[in-house]
Coordinates of C-alpha atoms and ligand atoms in Angstrom, one line a residue:
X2 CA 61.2 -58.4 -163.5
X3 CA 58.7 -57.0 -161.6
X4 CA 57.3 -53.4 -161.5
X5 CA 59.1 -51.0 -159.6
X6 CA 56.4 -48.5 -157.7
X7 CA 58.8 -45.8 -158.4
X8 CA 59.4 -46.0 -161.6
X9 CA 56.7 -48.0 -163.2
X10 CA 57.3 -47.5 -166.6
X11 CA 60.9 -48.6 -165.9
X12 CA 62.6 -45.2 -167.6
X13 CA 65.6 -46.8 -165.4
X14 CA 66.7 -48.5 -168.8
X15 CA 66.4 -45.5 -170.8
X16 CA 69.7 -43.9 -169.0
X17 CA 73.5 -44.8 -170.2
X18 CA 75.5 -46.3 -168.1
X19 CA 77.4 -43.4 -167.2
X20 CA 74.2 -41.4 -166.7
X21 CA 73.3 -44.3 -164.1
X22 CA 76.4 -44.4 -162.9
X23 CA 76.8 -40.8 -161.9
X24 CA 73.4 -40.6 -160.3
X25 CA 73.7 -43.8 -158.2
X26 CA 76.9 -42.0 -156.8
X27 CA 75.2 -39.1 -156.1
X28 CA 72.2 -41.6 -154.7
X29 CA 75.0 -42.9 -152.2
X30 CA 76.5 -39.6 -151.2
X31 CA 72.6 -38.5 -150.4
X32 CA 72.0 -41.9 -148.1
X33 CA 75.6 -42.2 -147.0
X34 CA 76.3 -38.7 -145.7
X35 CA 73.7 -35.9 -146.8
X36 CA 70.5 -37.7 -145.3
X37 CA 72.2 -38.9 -141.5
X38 CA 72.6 -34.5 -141.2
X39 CA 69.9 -32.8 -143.3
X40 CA 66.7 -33.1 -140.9
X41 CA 69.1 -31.8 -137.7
X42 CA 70.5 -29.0 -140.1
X43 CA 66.7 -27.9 -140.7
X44 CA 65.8 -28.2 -137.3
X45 CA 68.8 -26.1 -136.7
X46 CA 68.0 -24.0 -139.4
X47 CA 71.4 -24.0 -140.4
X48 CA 73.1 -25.1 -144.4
X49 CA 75.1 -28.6 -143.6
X50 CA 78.9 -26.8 -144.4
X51 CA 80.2 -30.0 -143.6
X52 CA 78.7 -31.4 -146.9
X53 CA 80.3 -29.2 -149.2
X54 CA 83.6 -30.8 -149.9
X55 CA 82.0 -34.3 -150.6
X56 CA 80.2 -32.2 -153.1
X57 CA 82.9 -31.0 -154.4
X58 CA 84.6 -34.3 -154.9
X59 CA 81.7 -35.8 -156.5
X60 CA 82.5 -33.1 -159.3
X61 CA 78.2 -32.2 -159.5
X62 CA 79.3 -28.3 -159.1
X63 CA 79.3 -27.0 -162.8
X64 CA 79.1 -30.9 -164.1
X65 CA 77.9 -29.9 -167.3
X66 CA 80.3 -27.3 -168.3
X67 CA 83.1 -27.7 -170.8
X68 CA 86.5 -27.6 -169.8
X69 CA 87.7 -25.3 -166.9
X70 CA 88.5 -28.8 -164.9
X71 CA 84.7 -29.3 -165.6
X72 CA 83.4 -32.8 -166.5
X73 CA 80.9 -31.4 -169.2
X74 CA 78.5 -34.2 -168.5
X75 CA 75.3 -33.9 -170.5
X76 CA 71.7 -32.8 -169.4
X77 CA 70.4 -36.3 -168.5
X78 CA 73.2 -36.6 -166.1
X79 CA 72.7 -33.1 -164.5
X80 CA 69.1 -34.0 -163.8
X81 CA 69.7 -37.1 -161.8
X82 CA 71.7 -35.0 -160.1
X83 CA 69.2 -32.8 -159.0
X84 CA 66.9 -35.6 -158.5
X85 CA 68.9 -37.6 -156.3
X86 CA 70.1 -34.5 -154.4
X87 CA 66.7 -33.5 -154.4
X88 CA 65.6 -36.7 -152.8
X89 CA 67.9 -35.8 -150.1
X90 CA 66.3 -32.5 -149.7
X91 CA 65.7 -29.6 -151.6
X92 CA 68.2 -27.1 -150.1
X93 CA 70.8 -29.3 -151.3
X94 CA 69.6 -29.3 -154.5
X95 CA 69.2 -25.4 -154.1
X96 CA 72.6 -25.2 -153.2
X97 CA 74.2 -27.2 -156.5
X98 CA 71.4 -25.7 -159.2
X99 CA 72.9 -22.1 -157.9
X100 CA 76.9 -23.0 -157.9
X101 CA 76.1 -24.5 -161.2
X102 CA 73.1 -23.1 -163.5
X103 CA 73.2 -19.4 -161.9
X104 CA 76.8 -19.0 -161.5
X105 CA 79.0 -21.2 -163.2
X106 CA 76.7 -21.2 -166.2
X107 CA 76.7 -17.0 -166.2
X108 CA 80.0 -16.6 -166.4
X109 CA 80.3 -19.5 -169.0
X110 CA 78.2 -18.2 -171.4
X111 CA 78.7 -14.6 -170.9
X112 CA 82.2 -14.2 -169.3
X113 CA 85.6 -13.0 -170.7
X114 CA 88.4 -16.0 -171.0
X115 CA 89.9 -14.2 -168.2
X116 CA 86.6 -14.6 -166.0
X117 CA 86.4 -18.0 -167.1
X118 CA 89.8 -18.9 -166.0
X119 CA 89.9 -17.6 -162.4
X120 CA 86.4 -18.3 -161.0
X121 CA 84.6 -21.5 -163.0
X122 CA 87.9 -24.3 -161.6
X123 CA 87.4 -22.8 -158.3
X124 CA 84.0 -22.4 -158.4
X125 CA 83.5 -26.6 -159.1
X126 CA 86.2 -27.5 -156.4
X127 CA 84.5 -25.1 -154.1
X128 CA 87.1 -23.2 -153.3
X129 CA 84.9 -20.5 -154.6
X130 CA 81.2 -20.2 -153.7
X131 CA 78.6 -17.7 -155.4
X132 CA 75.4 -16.7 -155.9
X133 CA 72.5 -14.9 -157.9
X134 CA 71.4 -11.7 -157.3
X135 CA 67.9 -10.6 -159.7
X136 CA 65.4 -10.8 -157.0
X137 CA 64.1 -6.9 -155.3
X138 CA 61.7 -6.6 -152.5
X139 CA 59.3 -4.8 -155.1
X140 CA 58.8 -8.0 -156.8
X141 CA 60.9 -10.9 -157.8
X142 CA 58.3 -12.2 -160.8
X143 CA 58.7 -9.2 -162.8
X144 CA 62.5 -8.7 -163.0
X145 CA 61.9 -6.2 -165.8
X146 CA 61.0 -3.4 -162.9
X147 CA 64.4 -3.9 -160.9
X148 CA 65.7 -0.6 -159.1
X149 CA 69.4 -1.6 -158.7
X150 CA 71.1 0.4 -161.2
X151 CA 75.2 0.4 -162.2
X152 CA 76.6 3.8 -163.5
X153 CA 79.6 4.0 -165.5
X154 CA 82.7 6.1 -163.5
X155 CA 85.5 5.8 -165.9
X156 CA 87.0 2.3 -166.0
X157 CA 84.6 1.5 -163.2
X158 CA 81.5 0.9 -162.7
X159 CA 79.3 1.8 -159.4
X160 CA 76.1 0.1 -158.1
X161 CA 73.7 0.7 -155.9
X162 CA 70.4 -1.3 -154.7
X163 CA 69.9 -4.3 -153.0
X164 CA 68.3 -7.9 -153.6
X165 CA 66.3 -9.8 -151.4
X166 CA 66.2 -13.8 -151.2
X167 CA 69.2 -14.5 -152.2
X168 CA 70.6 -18.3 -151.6
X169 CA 74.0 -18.4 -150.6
X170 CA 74.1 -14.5 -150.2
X171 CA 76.1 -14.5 -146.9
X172 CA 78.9 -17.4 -147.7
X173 CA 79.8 -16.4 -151.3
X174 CA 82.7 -15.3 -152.5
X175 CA 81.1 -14.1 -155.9
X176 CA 78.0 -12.4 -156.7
X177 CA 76.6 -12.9 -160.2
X178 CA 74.7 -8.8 -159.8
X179 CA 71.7 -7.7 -162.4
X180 CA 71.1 -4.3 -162.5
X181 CA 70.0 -1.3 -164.7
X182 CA 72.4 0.6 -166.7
X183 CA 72.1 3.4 -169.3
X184 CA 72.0 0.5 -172.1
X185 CA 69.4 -1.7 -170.2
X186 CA 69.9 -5.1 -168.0
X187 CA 73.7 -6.0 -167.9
X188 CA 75.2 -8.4 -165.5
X189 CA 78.2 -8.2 -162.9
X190 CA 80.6 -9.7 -160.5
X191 CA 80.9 -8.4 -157.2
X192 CA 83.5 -9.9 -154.8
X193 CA 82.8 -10.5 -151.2
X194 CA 84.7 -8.2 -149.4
X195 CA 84.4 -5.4 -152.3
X196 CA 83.5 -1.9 -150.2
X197 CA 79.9 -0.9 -149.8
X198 CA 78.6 -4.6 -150.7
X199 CA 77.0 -6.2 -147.4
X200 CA 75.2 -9.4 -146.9
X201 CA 72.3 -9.8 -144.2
X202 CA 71.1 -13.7 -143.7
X203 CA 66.9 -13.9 -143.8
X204 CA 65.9 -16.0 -140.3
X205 CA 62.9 -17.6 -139.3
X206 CA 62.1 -19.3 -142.2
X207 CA 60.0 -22.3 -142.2
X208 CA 60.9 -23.6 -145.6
X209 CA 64.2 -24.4 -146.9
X210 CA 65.7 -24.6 -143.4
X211 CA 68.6 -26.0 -144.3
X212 CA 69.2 -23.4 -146.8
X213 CA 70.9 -20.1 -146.3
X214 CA 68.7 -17.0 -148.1
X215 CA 70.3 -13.6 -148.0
X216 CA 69.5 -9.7 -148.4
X217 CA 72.6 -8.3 -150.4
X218 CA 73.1 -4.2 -150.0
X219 CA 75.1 -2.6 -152.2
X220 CA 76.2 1.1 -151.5
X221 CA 77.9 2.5 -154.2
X222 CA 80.3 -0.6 -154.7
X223 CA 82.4 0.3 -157.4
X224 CA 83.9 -2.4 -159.7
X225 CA 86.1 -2.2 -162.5
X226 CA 84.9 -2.9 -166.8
X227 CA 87.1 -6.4 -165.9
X228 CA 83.7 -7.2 -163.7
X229 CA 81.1 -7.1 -166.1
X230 CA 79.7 -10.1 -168.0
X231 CA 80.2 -8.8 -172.0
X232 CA 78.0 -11.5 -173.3
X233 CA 75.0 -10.5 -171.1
X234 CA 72.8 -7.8 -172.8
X235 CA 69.2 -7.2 -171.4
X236 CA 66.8 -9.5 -169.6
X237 CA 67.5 -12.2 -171.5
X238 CA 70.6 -12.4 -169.8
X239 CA 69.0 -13.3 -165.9
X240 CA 66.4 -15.0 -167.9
X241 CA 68.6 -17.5 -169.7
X242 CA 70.5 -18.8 -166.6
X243 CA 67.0 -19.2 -165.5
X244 CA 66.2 -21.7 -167.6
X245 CA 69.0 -23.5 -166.8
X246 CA 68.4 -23.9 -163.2
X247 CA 64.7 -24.5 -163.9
X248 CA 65.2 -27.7 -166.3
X249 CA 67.4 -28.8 -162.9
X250 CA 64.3 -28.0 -160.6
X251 CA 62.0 -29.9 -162.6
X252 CA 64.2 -32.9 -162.2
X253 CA 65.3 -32.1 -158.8
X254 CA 61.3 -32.3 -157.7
X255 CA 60.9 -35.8 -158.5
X256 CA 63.6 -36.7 -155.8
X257 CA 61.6 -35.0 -153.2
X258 CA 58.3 -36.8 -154.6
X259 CA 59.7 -40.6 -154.7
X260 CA 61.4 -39.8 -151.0
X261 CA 57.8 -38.9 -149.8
X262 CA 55.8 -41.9 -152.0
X263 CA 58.5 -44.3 -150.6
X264 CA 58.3 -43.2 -147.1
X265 CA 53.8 -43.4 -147.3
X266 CA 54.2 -46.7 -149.3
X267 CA 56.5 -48.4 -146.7
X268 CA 54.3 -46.7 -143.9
X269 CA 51.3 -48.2 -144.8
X270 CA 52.2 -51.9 -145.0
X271 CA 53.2 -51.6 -141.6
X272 CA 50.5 -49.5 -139.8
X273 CA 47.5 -52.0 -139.1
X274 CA 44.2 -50.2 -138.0
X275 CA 40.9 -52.4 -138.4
X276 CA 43.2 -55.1 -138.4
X277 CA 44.7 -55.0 -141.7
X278 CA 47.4 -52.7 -143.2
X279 CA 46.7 -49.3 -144.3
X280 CA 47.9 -50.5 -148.0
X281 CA 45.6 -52.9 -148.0
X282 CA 42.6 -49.8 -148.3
X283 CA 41.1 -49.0 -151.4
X284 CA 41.1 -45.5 -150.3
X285 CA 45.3 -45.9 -149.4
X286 CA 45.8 -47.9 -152.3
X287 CA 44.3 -45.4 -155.1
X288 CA 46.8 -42.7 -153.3
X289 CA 49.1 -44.4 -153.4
X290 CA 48.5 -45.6 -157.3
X291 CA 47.6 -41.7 -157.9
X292 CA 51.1 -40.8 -156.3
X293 CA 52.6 -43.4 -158.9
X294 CA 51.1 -42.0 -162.0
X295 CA 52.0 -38.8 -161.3
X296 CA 55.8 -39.5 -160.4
X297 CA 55.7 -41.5 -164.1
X298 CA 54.0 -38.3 -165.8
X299 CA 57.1 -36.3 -164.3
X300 CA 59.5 -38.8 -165.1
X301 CA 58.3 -38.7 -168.7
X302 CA 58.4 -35.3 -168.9
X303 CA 62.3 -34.4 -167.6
X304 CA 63.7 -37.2 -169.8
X305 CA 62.2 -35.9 -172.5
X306 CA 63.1 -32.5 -171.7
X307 CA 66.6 -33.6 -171.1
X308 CA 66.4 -34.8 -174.4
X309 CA 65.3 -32.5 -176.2
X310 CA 68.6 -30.0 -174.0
X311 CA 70.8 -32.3 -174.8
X312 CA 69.7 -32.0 -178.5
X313 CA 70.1 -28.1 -178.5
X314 CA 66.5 -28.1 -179.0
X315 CA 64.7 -27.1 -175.4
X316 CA 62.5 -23.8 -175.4
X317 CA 61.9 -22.2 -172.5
X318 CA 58.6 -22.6 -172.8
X319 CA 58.9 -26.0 -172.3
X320 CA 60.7 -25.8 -169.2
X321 CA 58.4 -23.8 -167.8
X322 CA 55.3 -26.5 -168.3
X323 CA 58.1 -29.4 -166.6
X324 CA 58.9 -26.8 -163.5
X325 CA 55.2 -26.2 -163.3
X326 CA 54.5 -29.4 -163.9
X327 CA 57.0 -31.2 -161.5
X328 CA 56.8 -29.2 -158.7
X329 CA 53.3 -29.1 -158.2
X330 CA 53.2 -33.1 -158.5
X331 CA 56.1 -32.9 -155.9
X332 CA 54.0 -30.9 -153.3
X333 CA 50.6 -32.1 -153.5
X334 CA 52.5 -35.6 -152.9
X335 CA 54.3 -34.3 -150.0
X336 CA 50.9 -33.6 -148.7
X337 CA 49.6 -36.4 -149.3
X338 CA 52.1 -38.4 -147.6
X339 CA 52.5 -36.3 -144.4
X340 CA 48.5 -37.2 -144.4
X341 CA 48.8 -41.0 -144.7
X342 CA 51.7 -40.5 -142.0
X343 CA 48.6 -39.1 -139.8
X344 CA 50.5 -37.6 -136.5
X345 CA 53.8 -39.2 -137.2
X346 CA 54.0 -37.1 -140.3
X347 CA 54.4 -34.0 -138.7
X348 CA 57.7 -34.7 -137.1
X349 CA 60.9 -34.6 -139.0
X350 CA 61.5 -38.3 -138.1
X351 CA 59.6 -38.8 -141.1
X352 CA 60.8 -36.8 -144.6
X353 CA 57.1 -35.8 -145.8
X354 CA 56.7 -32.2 -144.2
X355 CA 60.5 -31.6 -144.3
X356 CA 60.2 -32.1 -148.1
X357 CA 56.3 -30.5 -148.4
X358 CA 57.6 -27.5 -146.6
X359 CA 60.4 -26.8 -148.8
X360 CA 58.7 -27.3 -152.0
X361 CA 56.8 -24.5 -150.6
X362 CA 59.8 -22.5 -151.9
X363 CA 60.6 -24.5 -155.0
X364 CA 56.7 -23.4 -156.2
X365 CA 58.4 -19.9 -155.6
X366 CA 61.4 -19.4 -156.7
X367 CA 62.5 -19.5 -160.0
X368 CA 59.2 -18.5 -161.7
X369 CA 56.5 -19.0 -159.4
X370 CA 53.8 -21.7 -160.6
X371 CA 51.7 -18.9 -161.6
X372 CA 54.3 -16.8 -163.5
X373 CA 55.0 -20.6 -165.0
X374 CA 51.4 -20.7 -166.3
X375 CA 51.3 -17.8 -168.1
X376 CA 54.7 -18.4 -169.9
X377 CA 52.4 -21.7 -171.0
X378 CA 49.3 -19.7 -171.3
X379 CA 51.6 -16.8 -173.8
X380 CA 52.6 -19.9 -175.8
X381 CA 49.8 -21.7 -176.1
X382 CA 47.4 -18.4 -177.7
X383 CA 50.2 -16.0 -178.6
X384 CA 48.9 -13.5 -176.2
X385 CA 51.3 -12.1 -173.7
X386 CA 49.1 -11.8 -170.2
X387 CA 51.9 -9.8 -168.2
Ligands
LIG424 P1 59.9 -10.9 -171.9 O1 59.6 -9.7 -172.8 O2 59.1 -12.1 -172.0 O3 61.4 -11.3 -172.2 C1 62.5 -10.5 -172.2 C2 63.6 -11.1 -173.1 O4 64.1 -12.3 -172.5 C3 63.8 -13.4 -173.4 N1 63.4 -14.6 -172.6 C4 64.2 -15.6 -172.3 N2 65.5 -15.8 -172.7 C5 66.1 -17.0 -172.2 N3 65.5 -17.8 -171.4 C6 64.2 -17.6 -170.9 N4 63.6 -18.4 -170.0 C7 63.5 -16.4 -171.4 N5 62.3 -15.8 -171.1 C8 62.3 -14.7 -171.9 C9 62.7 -12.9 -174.3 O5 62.7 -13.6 -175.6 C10 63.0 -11.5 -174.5 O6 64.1 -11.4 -175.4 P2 64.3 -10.1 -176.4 O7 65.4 -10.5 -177.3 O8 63.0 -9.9 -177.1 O9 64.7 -9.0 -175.5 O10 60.1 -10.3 -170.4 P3 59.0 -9.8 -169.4 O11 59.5 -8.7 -168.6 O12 57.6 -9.8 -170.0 O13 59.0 -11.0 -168.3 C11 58.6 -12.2 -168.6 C12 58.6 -13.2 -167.3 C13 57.5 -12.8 -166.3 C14 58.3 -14.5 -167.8 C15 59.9 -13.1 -166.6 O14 60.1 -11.8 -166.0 C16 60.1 -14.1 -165.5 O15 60.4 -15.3 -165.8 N6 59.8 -13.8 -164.2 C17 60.1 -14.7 -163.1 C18 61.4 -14.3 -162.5 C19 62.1 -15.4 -161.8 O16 61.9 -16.6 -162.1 N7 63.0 -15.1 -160.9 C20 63.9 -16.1 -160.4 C21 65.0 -15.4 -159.6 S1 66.3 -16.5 -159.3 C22 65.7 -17.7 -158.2 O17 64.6 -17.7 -157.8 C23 66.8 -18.6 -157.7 S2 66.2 -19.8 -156.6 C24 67.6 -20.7 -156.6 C25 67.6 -21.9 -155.7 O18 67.8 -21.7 -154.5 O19 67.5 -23.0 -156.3
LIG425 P1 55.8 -11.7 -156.2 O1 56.4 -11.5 -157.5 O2 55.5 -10.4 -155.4 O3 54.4 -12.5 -156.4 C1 53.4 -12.5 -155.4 C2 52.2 -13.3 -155.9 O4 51.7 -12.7 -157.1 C3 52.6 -14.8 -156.4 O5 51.6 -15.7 -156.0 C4 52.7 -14.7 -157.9 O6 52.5 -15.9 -158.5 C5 51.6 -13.7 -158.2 N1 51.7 -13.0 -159.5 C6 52.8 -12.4 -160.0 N2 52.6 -11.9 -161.2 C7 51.3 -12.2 -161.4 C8 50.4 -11.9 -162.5 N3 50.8 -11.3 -163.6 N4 49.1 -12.3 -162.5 C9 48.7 -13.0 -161.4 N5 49.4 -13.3 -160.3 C10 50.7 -12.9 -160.3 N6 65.9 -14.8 -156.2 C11 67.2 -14.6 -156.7 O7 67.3 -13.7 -157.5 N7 68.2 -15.4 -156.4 C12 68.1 -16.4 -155.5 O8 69.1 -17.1 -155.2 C13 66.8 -16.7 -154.9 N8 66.7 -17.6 -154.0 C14 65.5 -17.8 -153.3 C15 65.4 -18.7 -152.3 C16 64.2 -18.8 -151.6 C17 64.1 -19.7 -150.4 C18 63.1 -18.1 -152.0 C19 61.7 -18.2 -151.3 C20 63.2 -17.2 -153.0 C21 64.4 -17.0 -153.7 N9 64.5 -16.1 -154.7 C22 65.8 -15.8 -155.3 C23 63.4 -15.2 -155.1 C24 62.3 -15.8 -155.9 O9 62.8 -15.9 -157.2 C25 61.1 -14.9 -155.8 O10 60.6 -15.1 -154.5 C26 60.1 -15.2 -156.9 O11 60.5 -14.9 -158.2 C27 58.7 -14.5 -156.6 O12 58.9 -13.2 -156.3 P2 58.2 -12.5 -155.0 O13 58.5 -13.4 -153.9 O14 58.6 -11.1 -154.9 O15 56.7 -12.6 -155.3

């Protein structure tokens, strides 16, 4: 068989047949119904609603959870999920890796049975959306420092503070708060709708259009005990879902890469100038060949990853050198691509920019690539550089 450019060292083989069989659904859904609407929706700055049941029915919200009507699929499978979805582009991803890794998974790991019961079944049929609110406008890379604080009235609890760049913010139904209390970093559920909690949507953004990022105020919204997450004690709490949607990230940026390689590959067979195809440069063809390696290095290192998750065995650490890693591959490809595209590849007809500009917030959020280096940089000499 020959080589495929894409996956070179043919980790294809590697996956179970239900791992390939879930992410070649997902591959469909992407191609079949998310890809004919994502660039209009980022034009229109505007999250594609419409997609959300499909979503739903493919079962990827929560797919790794046990029970709950969850499908508990393992990590392998959750990562092609957030590659393929990825591929499509990365507010999709965005979208799943929050229902899923910074909701779903909170209240999984840290809820009470009862919290369990009524939001995770709802929360994978979408009948329930959510999202995560740790980032403050004084800083989202040092979470330690937040300002919102929860005071204990009783039974209740009250809050007060606000986060900023929050995805999903205005359209969920739950919000999965961090905040300060007398006993340090505990977390909470705040219902839409709850008094003194307000959403505002953050506009003009030029990455991760099709993506809906919030401001969340909360004045004095009280909440009963029944609200908070007992499992979650200090930073550790935030920091753990964390992980989880950053192992999905360094996955989901390998979609966005191969969508851009694919797109410059097929470009440059076509586009004759000097009469002969661009691919048939050195200087295309060693970009292209660059492009390859580093999509295989990726590859590698998310499988093995998955792996190791899958094993019980992943450190955060070692997520944090795959989102790194991944997600700078991802953009400097994009780049690369929208380049080889020359003026074509700054219109959304072609994916390259589309994808390079949202990977602008992928290398943000969740840990930005420099916060990501000095988790690597603590580990590798023991010295903490926070
Ligand atoms: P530090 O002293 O290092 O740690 C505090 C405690 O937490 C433990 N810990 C972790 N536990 C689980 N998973 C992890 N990844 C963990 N990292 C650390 C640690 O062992 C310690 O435990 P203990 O028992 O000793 O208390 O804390 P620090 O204040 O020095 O901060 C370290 C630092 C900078 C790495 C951390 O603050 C950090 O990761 N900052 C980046 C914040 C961030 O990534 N925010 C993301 C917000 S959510 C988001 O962006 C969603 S985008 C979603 C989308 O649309 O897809
Ligand atoms: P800052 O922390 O102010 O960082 C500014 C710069 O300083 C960066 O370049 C950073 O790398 C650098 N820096 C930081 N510390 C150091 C250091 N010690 N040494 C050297 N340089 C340093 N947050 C949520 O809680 N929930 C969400 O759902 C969510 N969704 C998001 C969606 C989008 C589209 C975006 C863009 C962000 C989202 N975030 C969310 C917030 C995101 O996690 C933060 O933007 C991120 O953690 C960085 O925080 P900051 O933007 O405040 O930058």
């Amino acid at each position: 068989m020959s080589i495929k450019p894409n996956d070179f060292f043919d980790l294809d083989s590697e996956f179970s047949e239900e791992e390939r069989m879930v992410r070649d659904t997902v591959a469909r859904f992407v191609d079949e119904q998310a890809l004919p609407v994502i660039p209009d929706a980022f034009e229109e700055h505007r999250f594609p609603n419409e997609l959300i049941p499909g979503l739903a029915e493919l079962g990827v919200l929560g797919s790794s959870i046990e029970g709950y009507d969850c499908p508990g699929l393992n990590a392998i499978c959750y990562g092609l999920i957030c590659q393929e979805l990825e591929r499509g582009d990365s507010g999709l991803r965005s979208f799943v890796s929050v229902q899923s890794s910074l909701v779903m998974w909170p209240i999984w790991a840290y809820g009470t049975e009862e919290q369990k019961r009524r939001w995770l079944p709802a929360l994978h049929r979408a009948e329930a959306i959510g999202c995560f609110g740790l980032t403050e406008s004084q800083g989202g890379s040092d979470p330690a420092n937040m300002r919102t604080h929860a005071k204990k009235d009783g039974g209740d609890w009250v809050i007060n503070g606000s986060k900023m760049w929050i995805t999903n913010g205005s359209i969920a139904d739950v919000a999965v708060i961090w905040a300060r209390t007398d006993e340090g970093i505990r977390g909470f559920l705040v219902e839409k709708g709850t008094k003194g909690y307000e959403t505002r949507d953050i506009l003009r953004k030029m990455s991760l259009r099709a993506s809906i990022t919030s401001e969340l105020y909360l004045d004095n919204v009280r909440i009963p005990e029944e609200n908070r997450l007992p499992g979650a004690e200090g930073l550790k709490g935030p920091l753990g879902c964390l992980s989880q949607a950053r192992y999905g990230i360094s996955w989901g940026a390998i979609g966005a890469a191969i969508a851009c390689f694919d797109e410059a590959n097929e470009f440059s067979k076509n586009r004759v100038l000097f009469d002969r195809p661009l691919a048939e440069t050195q200087t295309i063809q060693r970009r292209l060949a660059d492009m390859a390696r580093r999509i295989t290095l990726a590859r590698l290192l998310s499988l093995r990853l998955g792996k190791l998750k899958d094993a019980g065995k992943m450190k955060p650490d070692q997520v944090s050198m795959a989102k790194w890693n991944n997600v700078r591959m991802a953009l400097d490809i994009s780049r690369d691509a929208r380049d080889i595209l020359g003026a074509s590849g700054i219109t959304t007809e072609y994916c390259p920019i589309r994808h390079m500009l949202n990977l602008e917030s992928v290398i943000t959020y969740e840990g930005t690539e420099t916060v990501h280096e000095l988790i690597v940089g603590k580990a590798v000499t023991g010295a903490s550089a926070f």
